């Protein structure tokens, strides 16, 4: 079945040549990046022998999103999106190629890595903003699901195979592959996606209006639907807590490191299964109605974790959290659809930064709670907090959706106007 239960939306998305190019570029970059992260962790530890420095270098592959999202996401509106993806890809290829140079001083390596990761925000914003322009409305949510599934699968495979590949080709070779992946993705986008002009309106002098991040913030605050969808997405800050507690929980259960890997994989594996089933078996209108209930339900397995201790029960519960988290794909797709096309890059950059911040904060607080309450207690608190915080977000989305549908019913078979 397809996203509407008839068997063709996934195939219809892949039938669009531009979508295939965008998807292939994303998959290539994700694969190279995962390999690069493993290589950087190995390189940092080999060079310093310090776990703290190794953690810092790894964090530099994630933290720049907090800065790049609000400050650079708007570039996807000011400049042609295809051109922005290509330029950022080639620039990142050059930066990572320098990182791969043997013997490069560690501070220089960190600076180059930070600069490369900073450019990820406008790239992702441009890719997300292009997707609804490339795909027909009936295949749009399936396209978002394909991108999400690919990201999750590549992440799992990348961490599993990354160590083997780094051992085979070395850290320098792995980073060179990472750089080549950025260059290849830029080539795929330049050849496979047609040129579209910048969407940001120009003033009477022909110059692009350079509105700051607060313009995007005001748009988020003013639109009840966007506020509610972002709040539902940020519940991931509670749902991600098990991932960071896998190692101490395995130790509490007196399990070996193999169980750590299984526990860490439970969430993404469950999410892949949930997204596949949700997008292929639930009609699109029903998916929108289910956003709130699923967001709340995703916290329940965490809440009951202390009642069902043990490795098997924990794997099942954590996988269930991932499955119920499939609502994130529909929330993402609807969020992008609602944002005016000339503001997509800016607003998506802000939303991405907020989501990263929520997940990072959830991991930090979850770890602190685990030291005081134990892992089961921390999971229960995360689940209870997810329900308390999620209830008003779910109610807000329900009211906003009903009001929107009452004010402007969607005509069947056509893409609704972006408001």
Coordinates of C-alpha atoms in Angstrom, one line a residue:
X1 CA 0.0 0.0 0.0
X2 CA 1.1 3.6 -0.5
X3 CA 0.7 6.5 1.9
X4 CA -3.0 6.5 1.1
X5 CA -3.4 2.7 1.1
X6 CA -3.2 2.1 -2.6
X7 CA 0.3 0.9 -3.3
X8 CA 2.0 3.7 -5.3
X9 CA 3.1 6.8 -3.4
X10 CA 6.6 5.5 -2.7
X11 CA 7.0 4.5 -6.3
X12 CA 5.5 7.8 -7.5
X13 CA 8.1 9.7 -5.4
X14 CA 11.0 7.7 -6.9
X15 CA 9.5 8.2 -10.4
X16 CA 10.4 11.9 -10.1
X17 CA 14.0 12.3 -11.4
X18 CA 14.7 15.4 -9.3
X19 CA 13.6 13.6 -6.1
X20 CA 15.9 10.6 -7.0
X21 CA 18.8 13.1 -7.3
X22 CA 18.0 14.8 -4.1
X23 CA 17.6 11.5 -2.3
X24 CA 20.8 10.1 -3.7
X25 CA 22.8 13.2 -2.7
X26 CA 21.4 13.0 0.9
X27 CA 22.2 9.3 1.2
X28 CA 25.8 9.8 -0.1
X29 CA 26.4 12.6 2.3
X30 CA 24.9 10.8 5.2
X31 CA 27.0 7.7 4.5
X32 CA 30.2 9.7 4.2
X33 CA 29.5 11.7 7.3
X34 CA 28.9 8.6 9.5
X35 CA 32.2 7.1 8.3
X36 CA 33.9 10.5 9.0
X37 CA 32.5 10.6 12.5
X38 CA 33.9 7.2 13.4
X39 CA 37.2 8.2 11.8
X40 CA 37.4 11.5 13.8
X41 CA 36.6 9.7 17.1
X42 CA 39.4 7.2 16.4
X43 CA 41.8 9.9 15.2
X44 CA 41.2 12.2 18.2
X45 CA 41.7 9.3 20.7
X46 CA 44.9 8.1 18.9
X47 CA 46.3 11.7 18.9
X48 CA 45.5 12.6 22.5
X49 CA 44.5 9.5 24.5
X50 CA 41.9 11.6 26.1
X51 CA 38.2 10.6 26.3
X52 CA 37.3 14.2 26.9
X53 CA 39.0 15.5 23.8
X54 CA 37.5 12.7 21.8
X55 CA 34.0 13.6 23.1
X56 CA 34.7 17.3 22.2
X57 CA 35.7 16.4 18.6
X58 CA 32.6 14.3 18.2
X59 CA 30.4 17.0 19.6
X60 CA 31.8 19.4 17.0
X61 CA 29.9 17.3 14.4
X62 CA 26.6 18.1 16.1
X63 CA 26.8 21.4 18.0
X64 CA 27.2 23.8 15.1
X65 CA 23.5 23.1 14.1
X66 CA 22.5 25.3 17.1
X67 CA 24.3 28.2 15.5
X68 CA 24.0 27.4 11.8
X69 CA 20.2 26.8 12.0
X70 CA 19.1 30.3 13.1
X71 CA 21.9 32.2 11.4
X72 CA 22.4 30.4 8.1
X73 CA 19.1 28.7 7.4
X74 CA 17.8 31.8 5.7
X75 CA 20.4 31.5 3.0
X76 CA 18.1 28.8 1.5
X77 CA 15.6 31.6 0.8
X78 CA 18.1 34.3 -0.3
X79 CA 19.9 32.2 -2.9
X80 CA 18.8 29.6 -5.4
X81 CA 18.6 26.4 -3.4
X82 CA 20.3 24.1 -5.9
X83 CA 23.2 26.5 -6.1
X84 CA 23.4 26.7 -2.3
X85 CA 23.5 22.9 -1.9
X86 CA 26.3 22.6 -4.6
X87 CA 28.4 25.4 -3.1
X88 CA 28.1 24.2 0.4
X89 CA 28.9 20.6 -0.7
X90 CA 32.0 21.6 -2.6
X91 CA 33.2 23.8 0.3
X92 CA 32.6 21.0 2.8
X93 CA 34.6 18.6 0.5
X94 CA 37.5 21.0 0.6
X95 CA 37.4 21.5 4.4
X96 CA 37.2 17.8 5.1
X97 CA 40.0 17.1 2.6
X98 CA 42.2 19.5 4.7
X99 CA 41.1 17.6 7.9
X100 CA 42.4 14.4 6.2
X101 CA 45.9 15.8 5.9
X102 CA 48.2 13.7 8.1
X103 CA 49.6 15.5 11.1
X104 CA 47.3 18.5 10.9
X105 CA 47.3 20.3 14.3
X106 CA 44.3 19.4 16.5
X107 CA 43.0 23.0 17.0
X108 CA 43.1 23.5 13.2
X109 CA 41.3 20.2 12.7
X110 CA 38.6 21.3 15.1
X111 CA 38.2 24.7 13.4
X112 CA 37.9 23.1 10.0
X113 CA 35.4 20.5 11.3
X114 CA 33.3 23.2 13.0
X115 CA 33.2 25.2 9.7
X116 CA 32.2 22.2 7.7
X117 CA 29.4 21.3 10.1
X118 CA 28.2 24.9 10.2
X119 CA 27.4 24.6 6.5
X120 CA 25.2 21.6 7.1
X121 CA 22.3 23.8 8.3
X122 CA 21.8 25.8 5.1
X123 CA 22.2 22.6 3.1
X124 CA 19.6 20.7 5.0
X125 CA 17.2 23.7 5.0
X126 CA 17.6 24.0 1.2
X127 CA 17.0 20.2 0.7
X128 CA 13.9 20.3 2.9
X129 CA 12.6 23.4 1.2
X130 CA 13.0 21.9 -2.3
X131 CA 11.2 18.7 -1.5
X132 CA 7.6 20.1 -1.7
X133 CA 8.5 21.9 -4.9
X134 CA 9.8 18.7 -6.6
X135 CA 7.2 16.2 -5.6
X136 CA 3.4 16.2 -6.4
X137 CA 1.2 16.6 -3.4
X138 CA 0.1 13.0 -3.3
X139 CA 3.7 11.7 -3.1
X140 CA 5.1 14.5 -0.8
X141 CA 4.6 12.7 2.5
X142 CA 5.9 9.5 1.1
X143 CA 9.0 11.4 -0.1
X144 CA 9.6 12.8 3.4
X145 CA 9.2 9.3 4.8
X146 CA 11.8 7.9 2.3
X147 CA 14.3 10.6 3.3
X148 CA 13.7 9.8 7.0
X149 CA 14.0 6.1 6.5
X150 CA 17.2 6.4 4.5
X151 CA 18.7 8.6 7.2
X152 CA 17.9 6.2 9.9
X153 CA 19.1 3.1 8.0
X154 CA 22.3 4.8 6.9
X155 CA 23.0 5.9 10.5
X156 CA 22.6 2.4 11.8
X157 CA 24.7 0.8 9.0
X158 CA 27.3 3.6 9.3
X159 CA 28.0 3.0 13.0
X160 CA 28.0 -0.7 12.5
X161 CA 30.3 -0.7 9.5
X162 CA 32.3 2.4 10.3
X163 CA 34.8 0.8 12.6
X164 CA 35.5 -2.0 10.1
X165 CA 36.0 0.5 7.2
X166 CA 38.2 2.8 9.3
X167 CA 40.3 -0.2 10.3
X168 CA 40.6 -1.2 6.6
X169 CA 41.5 2.2 5.1
X170 CA 42.7 4.2 8.1
X171 CA 41.5 7.5 9.4
X172 CA 43.1 9.5 6.5
X173 CA 41.4 7.3 3.9
X174 CA 38.1 7.4 5.7
X175 CA 38.1 11.2 5.9
X176 CA 39.1 11.3 2.2
X177 CA 36.1 9.2 1.4
X178 CA 34.0 11.6 3.5
X179 CA 35.3 14.5 1.4
X180 CA 34.7 12.7 -1.8
X181 CA 31.1 12.0 -0.7
X182 CA 30.4 15.8 -0.4
X183 CA 31.8 16.4 -3.8
X184 CA 29.9 13.5 -5.4
X185 CA 26.6 14.8 -3.8
X186 CA 27.2 18.3 -5.2
X187 CA 27.7 16.8 -8.6
X188 CA 24.5 14.7 -8.4
X189 CA 22.5 17.8 -7.3
X190 CA 24.0 20.1 -10.0
X191 CA 23.2 17.5 -12.7
X192 CA 19.9 16.1 -11.4
X193 CA 18.0 19.1 -10.1
X194 CA 16.9 22.0 -12.3
X195 CA 17.6 25.6 -11.5
X196 CA 15.0 27.5 -9.5
X197 CA 15.5 31.2 -8.7
X198 CA 15.7 32.4 -5.1
X199 CA 12.3 32.7 -3.3
X200 CA 13.0 35.7 -1.1
X201 CA 11.2 38.8 -2.3
X202 CA 13.4 41.7 -3.4
X203 CA 13.0 45.3 -2.7
X204 CA 12.5 48.1 -5.2
X205 CA 16.3 48.3 -5.7
X206 CA 16.5 44.7 -6.8
X207 CA 18.3 43.6 -3.6
X208 CA 17.3 40.6 -1.6
X209 CA 15.6 41.7 1.7
X210 CA 17.9 40.5 4.5
X211 CA 15.5 39.8 7.3
X212 CA 17.0 38.5 10.5
X213 CA 16.2 35.4 12.4
X214 CA 13.5 37.3 14.4
X215 CA 11.4 37.4 11.3
X216 CA 11.2 33.6 11.3
X217 CA 10.6 33.6 15.1
X218 CA 7.7 36.0 14.6
X219 CA 6.2 33.7 11.9
X220 CA 6.5 30.7 14.2
X221 CA 4.9 32.6 17.1
X222 CA 2.1 34.0 14.9
X223 CA 1.0 30.6 13.4
X224 CA -0.8 28.3 15.8
X225 CA -0.2 25.3 13.5
X226 CA 3.5 25.9 13.3
X227 CA 3.8 26.4 17.1
X228 CA 2.0 23.2 17.8
X229 CA 3.9 21.1 15.3
X230 CA 7.2 22.3 16.5
X231 CA 6.1 21.6 20.1
X232 CA 5.2 18.0 19.1
X233 CA 8.5 17.6 17.3
X234 CA 10.5 18.8 20.4
X235 CA 9.0 16.0 22.5
X236 CA 11.9 14.0 21.0
X237 CA 13.9 15.6 23.8
X238 CA 12.1 13.1 26.1
X239 CA 11.9 10.2 23.7
X240 CA 15.7 10.2 23.0
X241 CA 16.7 9.7 26.7
X242 CA 17.0 5.9 26.4
X243 CA 19.7 6.3 23.8
X244 CA 22.1 8.1 26.1
X245 CA 21.4 5.7 29.0
X246 CA 22.0 2.5 27.1
X247 CA 25.5 1.9 28.6
X248 CA 24.7 2.5 32.2
X249 CA 21.5 0.5 31.9
X250 CA 23.3 -2.5 30.4
X251 CA 25.7 -2.2 33.4
X252 CA 22.8 -2.1 35.9
X253 CA 21.4 -5.3 34.2
X254 CA 24.9 -6.9 34.3
X255 CA 25.0 -7.2 30.5
X256 CA 28.0 -7.0 28.2
X257 CA 28.8 -4.3 25.6
X258 CA 26.9 -6.2 23.0
X259 CA 23.7 -5.3 24.9
X260 CA 24.7 -1.7 24.8
X261 CA 24.7 -1.8 21.0
X262 CA 21.4 -3.5 21.0
X263 CA 19.8 -1.0 23.3
X264 CA 21.1 1.9 21.3
X265 CA 19.8 0.4 18.1
X266 CA 16.3 -0.3 19.5
X267 CA 15.0 3.2 19.1
X268 CA 16.1 3.7 15.4
X269 CA 15.1 0.2 14.4
X270 CA 11.7 0.7 15.9
X271 CA 11.4 4.1 14.2
X272 CA 12.3 2.6 10.8
X273 CA 9.6 0.0 11.2
X274 CA 7.1 2.5 12.6
X275 CA 7.6 5.1 9.8
X276 CA 7.3 2.3 7.1
X277 CA 4.0 1.0 8.6
X278 CA 2.6 4.4 9.4
X279 CA 3.2 6.1 6.1
X280 CA 2.1 3.1 4.0
X281 CA -0.9 1.9 5.9
X282 CA -2.5 5.0 7.4
X283 CA -4.3 7.5 5.0
X284 CA -2.9 11.0 5.0
X285 CA -5.8 12.8 6.7
X286 CA -5.8 10.2 9.5
X287 CA -2.1 10.7 10.0
X288 CA -2.7 14.4 10.8
X289 CA -5.4 13.5 13.3
X290 CA -3.1 11.0 15.0
X291 CA -0.2 13.3 15.5
X292 CA -1.2 14.3 19.0
X293 CA -2.2 10.9 20.3
X294 CA 1.0 9.2 18.9
X295 CA 3.2 11.9 20.4
X296 CA 1.7 11.3 23.8
X297 CA 1.7 7.5 23.4
X298 CA 5.5 7.6 22.6
X299 CA 6.1 8.6 26.3
X300 CA 4.1 5.7 27.8
X301 CA 6.7 3.0 27.3
X302 CA 9.2 5.1 29.2
X303 CA 6.8 5.6 32.0
X304 CA 6.2 1.9 32.5
X305 CA 9.9 0.9 32.2
X306 CA 10.4 0.4 35.9
X307 CA 7.5 -2.0 36.0
X308 CA 9.1 -4.3 33.3
X309 CA 12.8 -4.5 34.0
X310 CA 15.2 -6.7 32.1
X311 CA 17.0 -6.6 28.8
X312 CA 14.2 -8.2 26.7
X313 CA 11.4 -6.0 28.0
X314 CA 13.6 -2.9 27.7
X315 CA 14.5 -3.7 24.1
X316 CA 10.8 -4.1 23.3
X317 CA 9.8 -0.9 25.2
X318 CA 12.5 1.2 23.6
X319 CA 11.7 -0.1 20.1
X320 CA 8.0 0.8 20.8
X321 CA 9.1 4.4 21.6
X322 CA 10.8 4.5 18.2
X323 CA 7.8 3.1 16.5
X324 CA 5.3 5.5 18.0
X325 CA 7.8 8.3 17.2
X326 CA 6.9 7.8 13.5
X327 CA 4.6 10.7 14.0
X328 CA 7.6 13.0 13.6
X329 CA 7.8 12.3 9.8
X330 CA 4.2 13.6 9.3
X331 CA 4.8 16.5 11.6
X332 CA 7.9 17.4 9.7
X333 CA 6.1 17.2 6.3
X334 CA 3.1 19.3 7.4
X335 CA 5.4 21.9 9.0
X336 CA 7.3 22.3 5.7
X337 CA 4.1 22.4 3.7
X338 CA 2.6 25.2 5.9
X339 CA 5.6 27.5 5.9
X340 CA 5.5 30.1 3.1
X341 CA 8.0 29.0 0.4
X342 CA 9.9 32.3 0.6
X343 CA 10.5 31.7 4.4
X344 CA 11.1 27.9 4.4
X345 CA 14.9 28.0 4.8
X346 CA 14.9 30.5 7.6
X347 CA 12.0 28.9 9.6
X348 CA 13.4 25.4 9.0
X349 CA 16.8 26.5 10.3
X350 CA 15.2 27.8 13.5
X351 CA 13.1 24.7 13.9
X352 CA 16.1 22.4 13.4
X353 CA 18.1 24.3 16.0
X354 CA 15.3 24.0 18.5
X355 CA 15.0 20.3 17.9
X356 CA 18.7 19.7 18.3
X357 CA 18.6 21.8 21.5
X358 CA 15.7 19.8 22.9
X359 CA 17.4 16.5 22.2
X360 CA 20.7 17.7 23.7
X361 CA 19.0 19.0 26.8
X362 CA 17.0 15.8 27.2
X363 CA 20.2 13.7 27.0
X364 CA 22.0 15.9 29.6
X365 CA 19.1 16.0 32.0
X366 CA 18.4 12.3 31.5
X367 CA 22.0 11.5 32.4
X368 CA 21.8 13.7 35.6
X369 CA 18.6 12.0 36.7
X370 CA 20.1 8.6 36.1
X371 CA 22.9 9.3 38.6
X372 CA 20.3 10.1 41.3
X373 CA 17.4 7.8 40.5
X374 CA 18.9 5.0 38.5
X375 CA 18.1 4.4 34.8
X376 CA 14.6 3.1 35.3
X377 CA 13.7 6.1 37.5
X378 CA 15.2 8.5 34.9
X379 CA 13.2 6.8 32.2
X380 CA 10.0 7.1 34.2
X381 CA 10.5 10.8 34.9
X382 CA 11.2 11.3 31.1
X383 CA 8.0 9.5 30.3
X384 CA 5.9 11.4 32.8
X385 CA 7.4 14.8 31.7
X386 CA 6.7 13.9 28.1
X387 CA 3.1 13.3 28.9
X388 CA 2.7 16.5 30.9
X389 CA 4.5 18.7 28.3
X390 CA 2.9 16.9 25.4
X391 CA -0.7 17.2 26.4
X392 CA -1.0 21.0 25.7
X393 CA 1.0 20.6 22.5
X394 CA -1.4 17.8 21.3
X395 CA -4.4 19.8 22.3
X396 CA -3.0 22.9 20.6
X397 CA -2.4 20.9 17.3
X398 CA -6.0 19.5 17.5
X399 CA -7.5 22.9 17.8
X400 CA -5.3 24.5 15.1
X401 CA -6.0 21.6 12.7
X402 CA -9.8 21.8 13.2
X403 CA -9.8 25.6 12.8
X404 CA -7.7 25.4 9.7
X405 CA -9.8 22.7 8.1
X406 CA -13.0 24.6 9.0
X407 CA -11.7 27.9 7.6
X408 CA -10.2 26.4 4.3
X409 CA -11.2 22.8 3.5
X410 CA -8.6 21.1 1.3
X411 CA -9.8 20.3 -2.3
X412 CA -9.3 16.7 -3.1
X413 CA -6.6 15.7 -5.5
X414 CA -4.8 19.0 -5.5
X415 CA -1.9 20.5 -3.5
X416 CA -3.4 22.9 -0.9
X417 CA -2.2 26.5 -1.1
X418 CA 0.7 27.1 1.2
X419 CA -0.4 29.6 3.8

